[in-house]
PDB file of C-alpha atoms in Angstrom:
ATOM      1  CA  UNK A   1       0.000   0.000   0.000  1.00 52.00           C
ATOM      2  CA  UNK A   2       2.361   2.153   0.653  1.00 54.00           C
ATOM      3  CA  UNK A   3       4.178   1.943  -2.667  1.00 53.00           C
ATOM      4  CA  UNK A   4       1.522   1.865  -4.671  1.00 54.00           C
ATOM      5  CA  UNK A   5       1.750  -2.179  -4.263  1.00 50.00           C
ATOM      6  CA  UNK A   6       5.231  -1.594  -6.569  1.00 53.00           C
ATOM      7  CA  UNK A   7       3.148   0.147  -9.388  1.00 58.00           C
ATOM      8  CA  UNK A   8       4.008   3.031  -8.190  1.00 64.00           C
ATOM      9  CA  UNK A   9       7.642   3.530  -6.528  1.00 67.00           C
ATOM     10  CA  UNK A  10       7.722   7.117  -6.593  1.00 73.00           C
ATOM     11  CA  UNK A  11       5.459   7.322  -3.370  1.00 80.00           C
ATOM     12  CA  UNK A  12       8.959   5.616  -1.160  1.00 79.00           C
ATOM     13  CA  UNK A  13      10.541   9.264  -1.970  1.00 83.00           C
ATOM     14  CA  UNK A  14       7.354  11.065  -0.511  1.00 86.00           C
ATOM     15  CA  UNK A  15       7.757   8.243   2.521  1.00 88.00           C
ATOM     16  CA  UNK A  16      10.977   8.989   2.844  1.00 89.00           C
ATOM     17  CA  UNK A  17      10.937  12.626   2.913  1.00 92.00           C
ATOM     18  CA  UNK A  18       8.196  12.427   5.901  1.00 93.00           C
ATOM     19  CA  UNK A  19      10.493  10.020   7.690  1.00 94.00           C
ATOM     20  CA  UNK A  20      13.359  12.639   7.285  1.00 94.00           C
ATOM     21  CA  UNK A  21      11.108  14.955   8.155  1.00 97.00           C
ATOM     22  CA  UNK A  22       9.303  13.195  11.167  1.00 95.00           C
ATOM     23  CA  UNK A  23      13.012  12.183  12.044  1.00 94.00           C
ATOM     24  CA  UNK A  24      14.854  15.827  12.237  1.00 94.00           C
ATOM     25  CA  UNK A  25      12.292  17.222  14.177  1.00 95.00           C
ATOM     26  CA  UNK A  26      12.553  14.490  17.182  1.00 92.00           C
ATOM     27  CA  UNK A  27      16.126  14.407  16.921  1.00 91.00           C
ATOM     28  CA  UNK A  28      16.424  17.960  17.062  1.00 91.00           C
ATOM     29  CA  UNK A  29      14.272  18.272  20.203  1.00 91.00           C
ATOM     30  CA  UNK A  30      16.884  16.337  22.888  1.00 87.00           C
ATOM     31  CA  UNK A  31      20.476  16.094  22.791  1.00 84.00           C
ATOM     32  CA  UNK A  32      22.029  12.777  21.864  1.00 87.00           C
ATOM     33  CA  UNK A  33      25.303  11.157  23.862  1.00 82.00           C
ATOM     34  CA  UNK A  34      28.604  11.138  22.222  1.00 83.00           C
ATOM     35  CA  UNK A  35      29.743   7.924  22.034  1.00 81.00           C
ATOM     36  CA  UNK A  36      33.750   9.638  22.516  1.00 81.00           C
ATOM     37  CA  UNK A  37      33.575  12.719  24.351  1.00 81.00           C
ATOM     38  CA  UNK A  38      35.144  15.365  22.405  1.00 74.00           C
ATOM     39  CA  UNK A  39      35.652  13.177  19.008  1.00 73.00           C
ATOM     40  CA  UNK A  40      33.621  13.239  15.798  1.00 69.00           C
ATOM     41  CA  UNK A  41      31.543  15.911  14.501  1.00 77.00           C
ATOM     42  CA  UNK A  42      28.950  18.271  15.835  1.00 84.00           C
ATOM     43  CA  UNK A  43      25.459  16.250  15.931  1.00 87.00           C
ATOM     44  CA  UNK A  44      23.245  17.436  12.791  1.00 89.00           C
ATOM     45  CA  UNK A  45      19.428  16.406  12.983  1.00 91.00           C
ATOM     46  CA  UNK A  46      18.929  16.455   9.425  1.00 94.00           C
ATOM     47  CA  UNK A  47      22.458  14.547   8.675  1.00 91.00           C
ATOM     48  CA  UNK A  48      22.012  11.923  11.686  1.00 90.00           C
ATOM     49  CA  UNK A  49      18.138  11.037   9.816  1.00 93.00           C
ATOM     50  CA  UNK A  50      19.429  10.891   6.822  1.00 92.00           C
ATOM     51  CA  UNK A  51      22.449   8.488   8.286  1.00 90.00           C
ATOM     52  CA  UNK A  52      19.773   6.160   9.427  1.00 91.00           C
ATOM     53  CA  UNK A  53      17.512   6.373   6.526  1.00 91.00           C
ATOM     54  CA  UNK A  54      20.349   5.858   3.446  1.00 89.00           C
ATOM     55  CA  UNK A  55      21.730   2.635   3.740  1.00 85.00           C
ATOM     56  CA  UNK A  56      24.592   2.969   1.498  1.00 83.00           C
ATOM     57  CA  UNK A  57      27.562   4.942   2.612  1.00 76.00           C
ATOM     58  CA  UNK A  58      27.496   6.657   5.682  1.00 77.00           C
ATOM     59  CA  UNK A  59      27.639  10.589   6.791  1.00 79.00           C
ATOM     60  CA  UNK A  60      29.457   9.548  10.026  1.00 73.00           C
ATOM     61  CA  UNK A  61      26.703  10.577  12.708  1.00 78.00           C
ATOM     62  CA  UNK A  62      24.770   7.227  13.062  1.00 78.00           C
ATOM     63  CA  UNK A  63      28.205   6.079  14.806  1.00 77.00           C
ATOM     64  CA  UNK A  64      28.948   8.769  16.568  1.00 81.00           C
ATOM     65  CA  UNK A  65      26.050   9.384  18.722  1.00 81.00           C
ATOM     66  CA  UNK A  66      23.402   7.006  20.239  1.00 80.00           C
ATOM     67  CA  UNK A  67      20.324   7.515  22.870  1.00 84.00           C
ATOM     68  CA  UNK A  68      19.661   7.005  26.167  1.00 82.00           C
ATOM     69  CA  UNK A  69      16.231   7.872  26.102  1.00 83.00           C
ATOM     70  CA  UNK A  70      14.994   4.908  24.650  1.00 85.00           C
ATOM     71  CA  UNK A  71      11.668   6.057  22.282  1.00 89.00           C
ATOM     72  CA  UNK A  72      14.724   7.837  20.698  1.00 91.00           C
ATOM     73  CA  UNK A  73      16.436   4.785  19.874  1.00 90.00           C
ATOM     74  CA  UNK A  74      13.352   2.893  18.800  1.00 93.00           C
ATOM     75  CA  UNK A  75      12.648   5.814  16.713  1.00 93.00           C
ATOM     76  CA  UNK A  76      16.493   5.427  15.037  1.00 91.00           C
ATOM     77  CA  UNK A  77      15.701   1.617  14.852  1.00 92.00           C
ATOM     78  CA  UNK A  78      12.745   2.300  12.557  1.00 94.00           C
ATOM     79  CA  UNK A  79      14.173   4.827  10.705  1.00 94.00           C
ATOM     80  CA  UNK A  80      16.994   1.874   9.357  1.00 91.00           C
ATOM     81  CA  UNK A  81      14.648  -0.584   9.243  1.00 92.00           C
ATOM     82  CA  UNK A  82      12.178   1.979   6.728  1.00 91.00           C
ATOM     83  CA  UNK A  83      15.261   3.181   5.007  1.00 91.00           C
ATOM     84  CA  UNK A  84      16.638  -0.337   3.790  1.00 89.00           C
ATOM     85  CA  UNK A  85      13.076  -1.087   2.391  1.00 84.00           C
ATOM     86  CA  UNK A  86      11.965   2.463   0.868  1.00 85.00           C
ATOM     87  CA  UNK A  87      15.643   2.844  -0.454  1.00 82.00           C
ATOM     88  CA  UNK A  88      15.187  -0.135  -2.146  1.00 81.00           C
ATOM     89  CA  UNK A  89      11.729   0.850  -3.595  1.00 79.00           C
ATOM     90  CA  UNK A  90      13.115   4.009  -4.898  1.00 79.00           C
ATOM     91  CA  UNK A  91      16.157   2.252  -6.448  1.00 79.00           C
ATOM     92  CA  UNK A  92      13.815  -0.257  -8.278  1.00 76.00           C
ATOM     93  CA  UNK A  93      11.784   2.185  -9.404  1.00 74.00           C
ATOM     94  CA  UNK A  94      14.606   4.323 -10.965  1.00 71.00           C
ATOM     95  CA  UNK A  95      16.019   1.599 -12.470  1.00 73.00           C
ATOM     96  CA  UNK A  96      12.778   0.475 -14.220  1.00 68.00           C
ATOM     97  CA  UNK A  97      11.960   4.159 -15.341  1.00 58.00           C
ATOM     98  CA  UNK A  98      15.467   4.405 -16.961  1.00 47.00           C
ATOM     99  CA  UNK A  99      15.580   1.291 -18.603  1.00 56.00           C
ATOM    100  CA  UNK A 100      14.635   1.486 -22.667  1.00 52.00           C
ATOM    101  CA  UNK A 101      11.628  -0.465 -23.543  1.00 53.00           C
TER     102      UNK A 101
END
């Protein structure tokens, strides 16, 4: 349903920009815990959601910071989790739309 039932892969990138969106704006309301005191960059809402939510590559925050509140980390949890499988939807769907016929 939520990808048009893979008819219709362009709705993952409106799912995923909700997530990010949804995402940033929790993140951005507590402070996270280093996981090195004084090492790594300065935590970034937007970069640490869109960390979680791109599986390939990484922007460096997803292992530099975790939760101790733990609706937080639940919250990160999903984001991966919807990430690997809207990614993937999105991917598909640009594949197929570039192909010739």
């Amino acid at each position: 349903m939520t990808v048009g039932y893979g008819y219709r892969p362009c709705l993952a990138s409106v799912w995923l920009l909700a997530l990010t969106l949804l995402g940033t704006l929790s993140f951005s309301a507590h402070t996270p815990t280093p996981v090195q005191r004084g090492e790594g960059a300065a935590f970034q809402p937007l970069v640490y959601t869109l960390d979680l939510l791109i599986p390939i590559g990484g922007l460096g925050q997803r292992t530099a910071w975790y939760w101790s509140n733990d609706s937080l980390q639940w919250l990160a949890y999903l984001l991966i989790a919807f990430g690997w499988v809207l990614t993937t939807a999105v991917i598909a769907g640009a594949t197929r739309t570039l192909q010739k016929s």
